[in-house]
Amino acid sequence: MKAIKNTPNKKTSPLKKVMAFATPYKTRFIWVIVFSVALSVFAALRPYLLKETVDNYLMNKNMPGLLKYVGLMGIALILEVAAQFYFVYWANWLGQDIVKDIREKLFAHISSFRMKFFDNEAVGKLVTRTVFDIESIAKIFSQGLFMIISDMLKMLVILIIMFYMNWKLTIVVMLAMPLLVIATRIFQKKMKGAFEEVRTQVSNLNTFVQERVTGMKIVQLFNREDIEYEKFKGINKKHNDAWLKNILYNSIFFPIADIISSLTLGFVIWYGGVSILGGDSLTTPGDLFAYTMFISMLFNPLRQIADKFNEMQMGIVASDRVFELLEMQEDIQKNGTKEAWHFKGELDFKDVRFSYLENEEVIKGITLHIEAGKTIAIVGATGAGKSTIINLLNRFYEIDSGTIAIDGTNIDEFTLDSLRRQIAIVLQDVFLFADTILNNITLNDASVTREKVIEASKAIGVHNFIMSLPGGYDYNVKERGVMLSSGQRQLIAFLRAYVSDPSILILDEATSSIDTYSEELIQNATDAVTKGRTSIVIAHRLATIVNADKIIVMDKGKIVEDGTHYELINREQGYYKNLYYSQFVAESEEK
C-alpha cells in the first residue's frame, strides 16, 4: 500500500480525505483531466462543423466541400470516441487503485483494534464498511467527480462556441437553464438524505443476515424460524422503503428535466425559424441544425450531472462512514521497542486491575508469580476472571493499573508482534478458516514448511489422524472447520500452536467437550506441547490438571487459593476442595 503523507483530520470533508489517496497517482490524475478537456473540445466541434457544412456547402450545393467537411466530422467523431475511451478507462483505473489503497488501510487499521472494539461492534457492519461502502467510493471517480468535471467542461466549451455562433439563440437557451439548475439543486438535497438512509438500512440488513446465518443452528434448535423471518421482513421493509424514496425522487426529476429540454428546443426552432424568415442575417439554417445538437449536448449533461451527483453523493456518504472507522483510535498502543526473542517464561503479575466497563472491575489487584518452564492451572467458576488474565497477557486489552512482566521486562516494552509470536493459545472454541488443514496450521506463514508440519504432527501424535482424512494435509475443512468434529479441531489447534514454537503456551479450556478418543490424543499432544515451556492451563474439568506444578484458584476477580492439587485437596473447607469433590460427584452420578 502506498503511503499517504498527509492524513486528513476529522474536520476535513470526506471528499478531500478521499482525494488525499490520489496523491501517489498524480500523473494519472493529470491525464484524466487532459482527456476530459480533449473530450469536451471534440464533442463541441462536431455541431460547429455541421453548421459550416450546411451553410457553406449544402446550401450552395458544393459537393467537394460537403465531402471534405463530412470527413472532418468523421475525424472529430473518432477523436471524441478515443478521448472518451481513455477518459473512462483511466478514471475507473484511478478510482479502483484508490479504493484498493483505502481498503488495505482500513483492513490493517481494523486488525490493530483492541478486542474491546469487536466486543461492541457487529460483524455485518464491519463487512459493509470494508466491502460495500468502499466499493461505493470508487463511483466518486468512475461515475461521479470526473464525469461531472468532464460534463461541466463540455458545457463551458459548448456555451463559448454557441455565443460565438449566435448570441441571440444562445440567450434563448440560457433563459431555460436556471429552471433546470433549480430543479437539480432541489433534487440533490433530497437525494443526499435518501442515500444516507439507504446506506444505514443496507448496513442493518447485512448485520442481521450475517448474524442469523452464522447462528442458524440456534435459530433452528429453538424453532425461531418464524420469529426471525418476521424480524427480517421488518428490516427488509425499511430497506425497501429507503430505496423507494430514492426511486420516487428520480421519477419526479428526470421527466421534469426532459420537458424543460424539449420545450427549449422547440422554442429555439420557432425563434430561429422566425428570424430566418424575417431576414435576420445573424441566424442561418446551419445554426438551427447545430443548435438541435447543442441543446441536447448542453441539457443532457446538466440533467445527468444530477444523476452523477447521486453516485458521487453515495460515494461521499460511504466514504464518511469508512473514514469514521479509519479515524477511530481503538488500536492497541504499540509503544514497545524491544524485540521479544525466545523467553525463559518467567511471569509476574503485580497488583493487576482491569475492567471491561468503567468502574466495574473484573480483575481486582491480582499478584501472581509463575516460574519458567512450569505448568500452572487456573480454575474457578464462570466469570471468575480466568480467561481475562490470558487476554491481558496477550495485550488484547490494556490493563487499568499494575504491571505484567515476562522474564523481568514489562510486556508494554516489547513490540506487539514479537510478543505475540512467543505466546500460543489453544482455545476451547477453535476457529478454522475455510481452507486446507495445512494452511490452517501454518496460517500461510511461508517459513513453516509442509515438512516441518508433518514432523511436528508426528511428534505430538496427530499425523495418523490427519492422513486418515481425504486429501490428508490438503483436506479443506470448509467454513469454521465444520467438516471436523470439535475434538479434531482441537488437535489442529494443538498442532498450530506447536509448530509456532512458542515460549509460553496457554490452553484455555482446550480439553472440554470432546470424545474419549480425541481426549486421549489431546492428552498426548498436551504432554508433548507443554514439555520444556511455561504453560498456563485454564481448566473446567479439574481431573485434567491434577499434575500441574501449581494451581491458582480464582473467585470474582481475585486469587483465593494456590498450591499443588494435593495441597489444595487436603485443605479443610478449601474452595478448590469443594469445587473438585462437587464435580467428581456430579461426574460419578452421570456415569
XYZ file of N, CA and C in Angstrom, residues 141-226:
258
model
N -15.091 8.399 -8.576
C -14.197 8.630 -9.712
C -14.782 8.103 -11.018
N -15.344 6.902 -10.978
C -15.804 6.278 -12.214
C -17.093 6.885 -12.753
N -18.002 7.309 -11.850
C -19.297 7.822 -12.301
C -19.655 9.182 -11.708
N -18.784 9.712 -10.850
C -19.125 10.952 -10.170
C -18.246 12.126 -10.523
N -17.203 12.344 -9.749
C -16.403 13.554 -9.821
C -15.879 13.857 -11.217
N -15.158 12.906 -11.829
C -14.548 13.158 -13.127
C -15.599 13.323 -14.214
N -16.678 12.564 -14.099
C -17.760 12.703 -15.078
C -18.402 14.084 -14.976
N -18.570 14.566 -13.747
C -19.143 15.896 -13.555
C -18.196 16.962 -14.095
N -16.901 16.822 -13.810
C -15.918 17.779 -14.337
C -15.926 17.765 -15.855
N -15.959 16.568 -16.445
C -15.979 16.440 -17.901
C -17.223 17.091 -18.502
N -18.373 16.838 -17.877
C -19.623 17.421 -18.385
C -19.613 18.934 -18.272
N -19.102 19.457 -17.169
C -19.061 20.911 -16.996
C -18.101 21.571 -17.989
N -16.964 20.903 -18.240
C -16.052 21.413 -19.256
C -16.711 21.409 -20.628
N -17.422 20.323 -20.905
C -18.113 20.214 -22.184
C -19.156 21.317 -22.330
N -19.899 21.568 -21.255
C -20.911 22.628 -21.285
C -20.271 24.009 -21.475
N -19.137 24.236 -20.832
C -18.445 25.515 -20.954
C -17.971 25.748 -22.380
N -17.337 24.724 -22.978
C -16.858 24.840 -24.360
C -18.028 25.049 -25.310
N -19.120 24.314 -25.076
C -20.300 24.444 -25.935
C -20.881 25.846 -25.847
N -20.977 26.399 -24.643
C -21.516 27.755 -24.487
C -20.633 28.793 -25.179
N -19.329 28.633 -25.097
C -18.419 29.570 -25.775
C -18.648 29.535 -27.278
N -18.721 28.338 -27.846
C -18.935 28.199 -29.285
C -20.316 28.715 -29.677
N -21.326 28.446 -28.821
C -22.681 28.907 -29.121
C -22.738 30.442 -29.145
N -22.099 31.097 -28.172
C -22.073 32.567 -28.175
C -21.330 33.101 -29.400
N -20.291 32.379 -29.789
C -19.538 32.787 -30.967
C -20.394 32.663 -32.225
N -21.215 31.618 -32.284
C -22.024 31.369 -33.473
C -23.241 32.298 -33.545
N -24.021 32.355 -32.459
C -25.277 33.122 -32.493
C -25.671 33.465 -31.055
N -25.348 34.713 -30.629
C -25.589 35.078 -29.244
C -27.074 35.171 -28.912
N -27.922 35.479 -29.929
C -29.362 35.592 -29.672
C -29.958 34.235 -29.300
N -29.662 33.222 -30.121
C -30.192 31.885 -29.834
C -29.618 31.328 -28.524
N -28.392 31.697 -28.257
C -27.754 31.222 -27.017
C -28.445 31.786 -25.788
N -28.826 33.064 -25.857
C -29.547 33.684 -24.731
C -30.898 32.995 -24.522
N -31.561 32.657 -25.643
C -32.843 31.953 -25.544
C -32.655 30.624 -24.807
N -31.572 29.920 -25.154
C -31.287 28.635 -24.491
C -31.007 28.846 -23.012
N -30.229 29.880 -22.711
C -29.814 30.093 -21.324
C -30.955 30.542 -20.424
N -32.007 31.101 -21.006
C -33.164 31.508 -20.203
C -33.814 30.306 -19.512
N -33.695 29.147 -20.162
C -34.317 27.948 -19.592
C -33.419 27.236 -18.591
N -32.136 27.536 -18.635
C -31.191 26.793 -17.793
C -31.393 27.003 -16.292
N -31.736 28.213 -15.813
C -31.965 28.367 -14.363
C -33.031 27.427 -13.811
N -34.072 27.177 -14.614
C -35.121 26.253 -14.159
C -34.551 24.863 -13.901
N -33.689 24.407 -14.836
C -33.104 23.090 -14.687
C -32.092 23.053 -13.531
N -31.363 24.158 -13.351
C -30.399 24.242 -12.253
C -31.117 24.187 -10.906
N -32.238 24.925 -10.780
C -33.015 24.920 -9.529
C -33.571 23.531 -9.239
N -34.123 22.900 -10.291
C -34.671 21.558 -10.123
C -33.575 20.574 -9.713
N -32.401 20.748 -10.314
C -31.268 19.871 -9.995
C -30.833 20.052 -8.544
N -30.784 21.303 -8.104
C -30.350 21.589 -6.734
C -31.308 20.982 -5.706
N -32.596 21.138 -5.940
C -33.597 20.551 -5.042
C -33.451 19.031 -5.014
N -33.238 18.468 -6.194
C -33.077 17.022 -6.327
C -31.866 16.525 -5.541
N -30.762 17.261 -5.631
C -29.543 16.878 -4.923
C -29.755 16.836 -3.417
N -30.420 17.851 -2.877
C -30.654 17.895 -1.427
C -31.510 16.721 -0.971
N -32.553 16.434 -1.746
C -33.430 15.327 -1.388
C -32.687 13.989 -1.449
N -31.849 13.843 -2.485
C -31.163 12.575 -2.684
C -30.103 12.319 -1.614
N -29.505 13.381 -1.079
C -28.480 13.198 -0.051
C -29.062 12.478 1.160
N -30.209 12.969 1.622
C -30.857 12.323 2.762
C -31.306 10.917 2.433
N -31.787 10.727 1.183
C -32.258 9.408 0.773
C -31.117 8.397 0.755
N -29.953 8.823 0.262
C -28.813 7.900 0.187
C -28.269 7.563 1.561
N -28.279 8.520 2.470
C -27.825 8.235 3.833
C -28.716 7.180 4.473
N -30.014 7.290 4.242
C -30.943 6.306 4.784
C -30.734 4.940 4.138
N -30.458 4.928 2.823
C -30.205 3.667 2.119
C -28.987 2.964 2.709
N -27.886 3.710 2.933
C -26.671 3.087 3.459
C -26.900 2.548 4.871
N -27.684 3.274 5.665
C -27.980 2.807 7.025
C -28.746 1.495 6.988
N -29.747 1.430 6.111
C -30.569 0.224 6.033
C -29.814 -0.951 5.427
N -28.892 -0.670 4.486
C -28.048 -1.739 3.933
C -27.178 -2.338 5.028
N -26.611 -1.468 5.871
C -25.780 -1.936 6.980
C -26.592 -2.780 7.951
N -27.804 -2.335 8.290
C -28.666 -3.085 9.204
C -29.034 -4.446 8.627
N -29.323 -4.460 7.331
C -29.701 -5.702 6.665
C -28.535 -6.687 6.649
N -27.337 -6.192 6.314
C -26.147 -7.055 6.287
C -25.857 -7.635 7.670
N -25.975 -6.792 8.693
C -25.710 -7.241 10.061
C -26.674 -8.342 10.468
N -27.961 -8.136 10.186
C -28.984 -9.106 10.575
C -28.761 -10.444 9.866
N -28.549 -10.399 8.552
C -28.383 -11.633 7.775
C -27.123 -12.373 8.214
N -26.025 -11.643 8.406
C -24.770 -12.277 8.797
C -24.902 -13.006 10.139
N -25.531 -12.350 11.103
C -25.685 -12.947 12.423
C -26.598 -14.170 12.382
N -27.690 -14.094 11.620
C -28.638 -15.217 11.597
C -28.081 -16.405 10.822
N -27.350 -16.143 9.749
C -26.753 -17.246 9.009
C -25.686 -17.929 9.869
N -24.861 -17.133 10.564
C -23.832 -17.690 11.440
C -24.460 -18.497 12.574
N -25.565 -17.995 13.123
C -26.217 -18.670 14.246
C -27.432 -19.473 13.829
N -27.442 -20.001 12.593
C -28.612 -20.728 12.090
C -28.939 -21.958 12.934
N -27.924 -22.598 13.503
C -28.183 -23.779 14.327
C -29.050 -23.413 15.532
N -28.753 -22.288 16.160
C -29.543 -21.839 17.311
C -30.955 -21.471 16.874
N -31.059 -20.803 15.724
C -32.379 -20.416 15.204
C -33.261 -21.637 15.033
N -32.686 -22.716 14.457
C -33.482 -23.906 14.181
C -33.712 -24.751 15.441
N -32.686 -24.814 16.309
C -32.835 -25.600 17.534
C -33.974 -25.086 18.401
N -34.139 -23.756 18.449
C -35.167 -23.165 19.298
C -36.413 -22.744 18.514
N -36.548 -23.295 17.291
C -37.747 -23.063 16.480
C -38.073 -21.572 16.321
N -37.052 -20.800 16.028
C -37.243 -19.351 15.884
C -37.312 -18.915 14.420
N -37.522 -19.860 13.505
C -37.541 -19.504 12.082
C -38.599 -18.447 11.786
N -39.808 -18.657 12.300
C -40.899 -17.715 12.015
C -40.641 -16.352 12.660
